[in-house]
């Protein structure tokens, strides 16, 4: 076996033997010409990932994956089975990226979203301010009108 073939084989075997980290978090799938789709990132290595999406993908198709804690990553779909797809990253993730994606700084599918406090729109706030500002003047004008009428 030539040296070049041995290096390629060692690189490939090393990537496949790398531990896959179960993630179970949301990701955003972007495919050219289609709107972004929220999907699930099932597992992750520095070289690729497995996702679940209701969006049909073709083997060999290029995709962009938005991964919480990592950023946007360009990948190629390597296989598909039902709604699950294996993707290989075009560029190996930086050291520590897999740990960043599994930290508590991203929302898990198992956690209910945090309720957001009610917030009025700028238009509603301006209208409320105008009403509060006009109300005392209306009361004064009504009082003046009553006193003039007597």
PDB file of N, CA, C and O in Angstrom, residues 80-107:
ATOM      1  N   UNK A  80     -29.340   9.061   3.655  1.00  0.00           N
ATOM      2  CA  UNK A  80     -30.650   9.397   4.190  1.00  0.00           C
ATOM      3  C   UNK A  80     -31.455   8.137   4.420  1.00  0.00           C
ATOM      4  O   UNK A  80     -31.402   7.204   3.625  1.00  0.00           O
ATOM      5  N   UNK A  81     -32.181   8.122   5.528  1.00  0.00           N
ATOM      6  CA  UNK A  81     -33.034   6.982   5.864  1.00  0.00           C
ATOM      7  C   UNK A  81     -34.274   7.521   6.558  1.00  0.00           C
ATOM      8  O   UNK A  81     -34.203   7.950   7.704  1.00  0.00           O
ATOM      9  N   UNK A  82     -35.390   7.544   5.850  1.00  0.00           N
ATOM     10  CA  UNK A  82     -36.613   8.126   6.401  1.00  0.00           C
ATOM     11  C   UNK A  82     -36.442   9.625   6.556  1.00  0.00           C
ATOM     12  O   UNK A  82     -36.181  10.331   5.590  1.00  0.00           O
ATOM     13  N   UNK A  83     -36.558  10.095   7.797  1.00  0.00           N
ATOM     14  CA  UNK A  83     -36.403  11.531   8.070  1.00  0.00           C
ATOM     15  C   UNK A  83     -35.035  11.852   8.662  1.00  0.00           C
ATOM     16  O   UNK A  83     -34.787  12.985   9.055  1.00  0.00           O
ATOM     17  N   UNK A  84     -34.147  10.840   8.735  1.00  0.00           N
ATOM     18  CA  UNK A  84     -32.807  11.063   9.281  1.00  0.00           C
ATOM     19  C   UNK A  84     -31.786  11.103   8.155  1.00  0.00           C
ATOM     20  O   UNK A  84     -31.878  10.342   7.190  1.00  0.00           O
ATOM     21  N   UNK A  85     -30.798  11.993   8.327  1.00  0.00           N
ATOM     22  CA  UNK A  85     -29.768  12.180   7.304  1.00  0.00           C
ATOM     23  C   UNK A  85     -28.413  12.314   7.979  1.00  0.00           C
ATOM     24  O   UNK A  85     -28.295  12.928   9.039  1.00  0.00           O
ATOM     25  N   UNK A  86     -27.403  11.751   7.340  1.00  0.00           N
ATOM     26  CA  UNK A  86     -26.029  11.909   7.792  1.00  0.00           C
ATOM     27  C   UNK A  86     -25.346  12.948   6.925  1.00  0.00           C
ATOM     28  O   UNK A  86     -25.426  12.894   5.699  1.00  0.00           O
ATOM     29  N   UNK A  87     -24.696  13.906   7.552  1.00  0.00           N
ATOM     30  CA  UNK A  87     -24.043  14.994   6.822  1.00  0.00           C
ATOM     31  C   UNK A  87     -22.566  15.034   7.181  1.00  0.00           C
ATOM     32  O   UNK A  87     -22.192  14.879   8.344  1.00  0.00           O
ATOM     33  N   UNK A  88     -21.743  15.266   6.172  1.00  0.00           N
ATOM     34  CA  UNK A  88     -20.308  15.441   6.378  1.00  0.00           C
ATOM     35  C   UNK A  88     -19.992  16.916   6.198  1.00  0.00           C
ATOM     36  O   UNK A  88     -20.379  17.525   5.199  1.00  0.00           O
ATOM     37  N   UNK A  89     -19.274  17.486   7.169  1.00  0.00           N
ATOM     38  CA  UNK A  89     -18.925  18.894   7.106  1.00  0.00           C
ATOM     39  C   UNK A  89     -17.843  19.113   6.058  1.00  0.00           C
ATOM     40  O   UNK A  89     -16.933  18.306   5.909  1.00  0.00           O
ATOM     41  N   UNK A  90     -17.941  20.217   5.343  1.00  0.00           N
ATOM     42  CA  UNK A  90     -16.942  20.560   4.335  1.00  0.00           C
ATOM     43  C   UNK A  90     -15.608  20.898   4.997  1.00  0.00           C
ATOM     44  O   UNK A  90     -14.553  20.653   4.442  1.00  0.00           O
ATOM     45  N   UNK A  91     -15.673  21.488   6.198  1.00  0.00           N
ATOM     46  CA  UNK A  91     -14.486  21.827   6.971  1.00  0.00           C
ATOM     47  C   UNK A  91     -14.660  21.244   8.367  1.00  0.00           C
ATOM     48  O   UNK A  91     -15.725  21.391   8.972  1.00  0.00           O
ATOM     49  N   UNK A  92     -13.639  20.596   8.869  1.00  0.00           N
ATOM     50  CA  UNK A  92     -13.687  20.035  10.212  1.00  0.00           C
ATOM     51  C   UNK A  92     -13.957  21.140  11.226  1.00  0.00           C
ATOM     52  O   UNK A  92     -13.379  22.225  11.137  1.00  0.00           O
ATOM     53  N   UNK A  93     -14.846  20.856  12.189  1.00  0.00           N
ATOM     54  CA  UNK A  93     -15.154  21.840  13.232  1.00  0.00           C
ATOM     55  C   UNK A  93     -13.915  22.110  14.078  1.00  0.00           C
ATOM     56  O   UNK A  93     -13.069  21.228  14.261  1.00  0.00           O
ATOM     57  N   UNK A  94     -13.826  23.304  14.607  1.00  0.00           N
ATOM     58  CA  UNK A  94     -12.702  23.678  15.463  1.00  0.00           C
ATOM     59  C   UNK A  94     -12.717  22.834  16.733  1.00  0.00           C
ATOM     60  O   UNK A  94     -13.751  22.294  17.127  1.00  0.00           O
ATOM     61  N   UNK A  95     -11.577  22.734  17.347  1.00  0.00           N
ATOM     62  CA  UNK A  95     -11.459  22.007  18.604  1.00  0.00           C
ATOM     63  C   UNK A  95     -12.366  22.655  19.645  1.00  0.00           C
ATOM     64  O   UNK A  95     -12.377  23.871  19.801  1.00  0.00           O
ATOM     65  N   UNK A  96     -13.139  21.860  20.339  1.00  0.00           N
ATOM     66  CA  UNK A  96     -14.051  22.369  21.369  1.00  0.00           C
ATOM     67  C   UNK A  96     -15.445  22.678  20.865  1.00  0.00           C
ATOM     68  O   UNK A  96     -16.341  22.952  21.652  1.00  0.00           O
ATOM     69  N   UNK A  97     -15.669  22.621  19.553  1.00  0.00           N
ATOM     70  CA  UNK A  97     -16.988  22.966  19.002  1.00  0.00           C
ATOM     71  C   UNK A  97     -18.051  21.956  19.425  1.00  0.00           C
ATOM     72  O   UNK A  97     -19.194  22.337  19.715  1.00  0.00           O
ATOM     73  N   UNK A  98     -17.708  20.684  19.481  1.00  0.00           N
ATOM     74  CA  UNK A  98     -18.684  19.668  19.884  1.00  0.00           C
ATOM     75  C   UNK A  98     -19.097  19.905  21.329  1.00  0.00           C
ATOM     76  O   UNK A  98     -20.274  19.837  21.661  1.00  0.00           O
ATOM     77  N   UNK A  99     -18.136  20.229  22.190  1.00  0.00           N
ATOM     78  CA  UNK A  99     -18.463  20.545  23.588  1.00  0.00           C
ATOM     79  C   UNK A  99     -19.348  21.774  23.676  1.00  0.00           C
ATOM     80  O   UNK A  99     -20.297  21.815  24.455  1.00  0.00           O
ATOM     81  N   UNK A 100     -19.053  22.789  22.853  1.00  0.00           N
ATOM     82  CA  UNK A 100     -19.865  24.007  22.858  1.00  0.00           C
ATOM     83  C   UNK A 100     -21.307  23.720  22.456  1.00  0.00           C
ATOM     84  O   UNK A 100     -22.231  24.333  22.969  1.00  0.00           O
ATOM     85  N   UNK A 101     -21.498  22.791  21.533  1.00  0.00           N
ATOM     86  CA  UNK A 101     -22.852  22.465  21.059  1.00  0.00           C
ATOM     87  C   UNK A 101     -23.644  21.667  22.076  1.00  0.00           C
ATOM     88  O   UNK A 101     -24.868  21.618  21.999  1.00  0.00           O
ATOM     89  N   UNK A 102     -22.961  21.041  23.033  1.00  0.00           N
ATOM     90  CA  UNK A 102     -23.668  20.208  24.003  1.00  0.00           C
ATOM     91  C   UNK A 102     -23.806  20.865  25.364  1.00  0.00           C
ATOM     92  O   UNK A 102     -24.376  20.291  26.269  1.00  0.00           O
ATOM     93  N   UNK A 103     -23.299  22.062  25.510  1.00  0.00           N
ATOM     94  CA  UNK A 103     -23.396  22.775  26.794  1.00  0.00           C
ATOM     95  C   UNK A 103     -24.823  23.221  27.055  1.00  0.00           C
ATOM     96  O   UNK A 103     -25.655  23.252  26.163  1.00  0.00           O
ATOM     97  N   UNK A 104     -25.072  23.669  28.275  1.00  0.00           N
ATOM     98  CA  UNK A 104     -26.391  24.136  28.670  1.00  0.00           C
ATOM     99  C   UNK A 104     -26.756  25.494  28.119  1.00  0.00           C
ATOM    100  O   UNK A 104     -27.786  26.039  28.473  1.00  0.00           O
ATOM    101  N   UNK A 105     -25.916  26.063  27.240  1.00  0.00           N
ATOM    102  CA  UNK A 105     -26.222  27.389  26.699  1.00  0.00           C
ATOM    103  C   UNK A 105     -27.161  27.335  25.505  1.00  0.00           C
ATOM    104  O   UNK A 105     -27.445  28.352  24.911  1.00  0.00           O
ATOM    105  N   UNK A 106     -27.641  26.151  25.157  1.00  0.00           N
ATOM    106  CA  UNK A 106     -28.596  26.015  24.062  1.00  0.00           C
ATOM    107  C   UNK A 106     -29.807  25.251  24.568  1.00  0.00           C
ATOM    108  O   UNK A 106     -29.712  24.447  25.479  1.00  0.00           O
ATOM    109  N   UNK A 107     -30.963  25.496  23.989  1.00  0.00           N
ATOM    110  CA  UNK A 107     -32.209  24.901  24.449  1.00  0.00           C
ATOM    111  C   UNK A 107     -32.357  23.491  23.904  1.00  0.00           C
ATOM    112  O   UNK A 107     -32.177  23.255  22.717  1.00  0.00           O
TER     113      UNK A 107
END
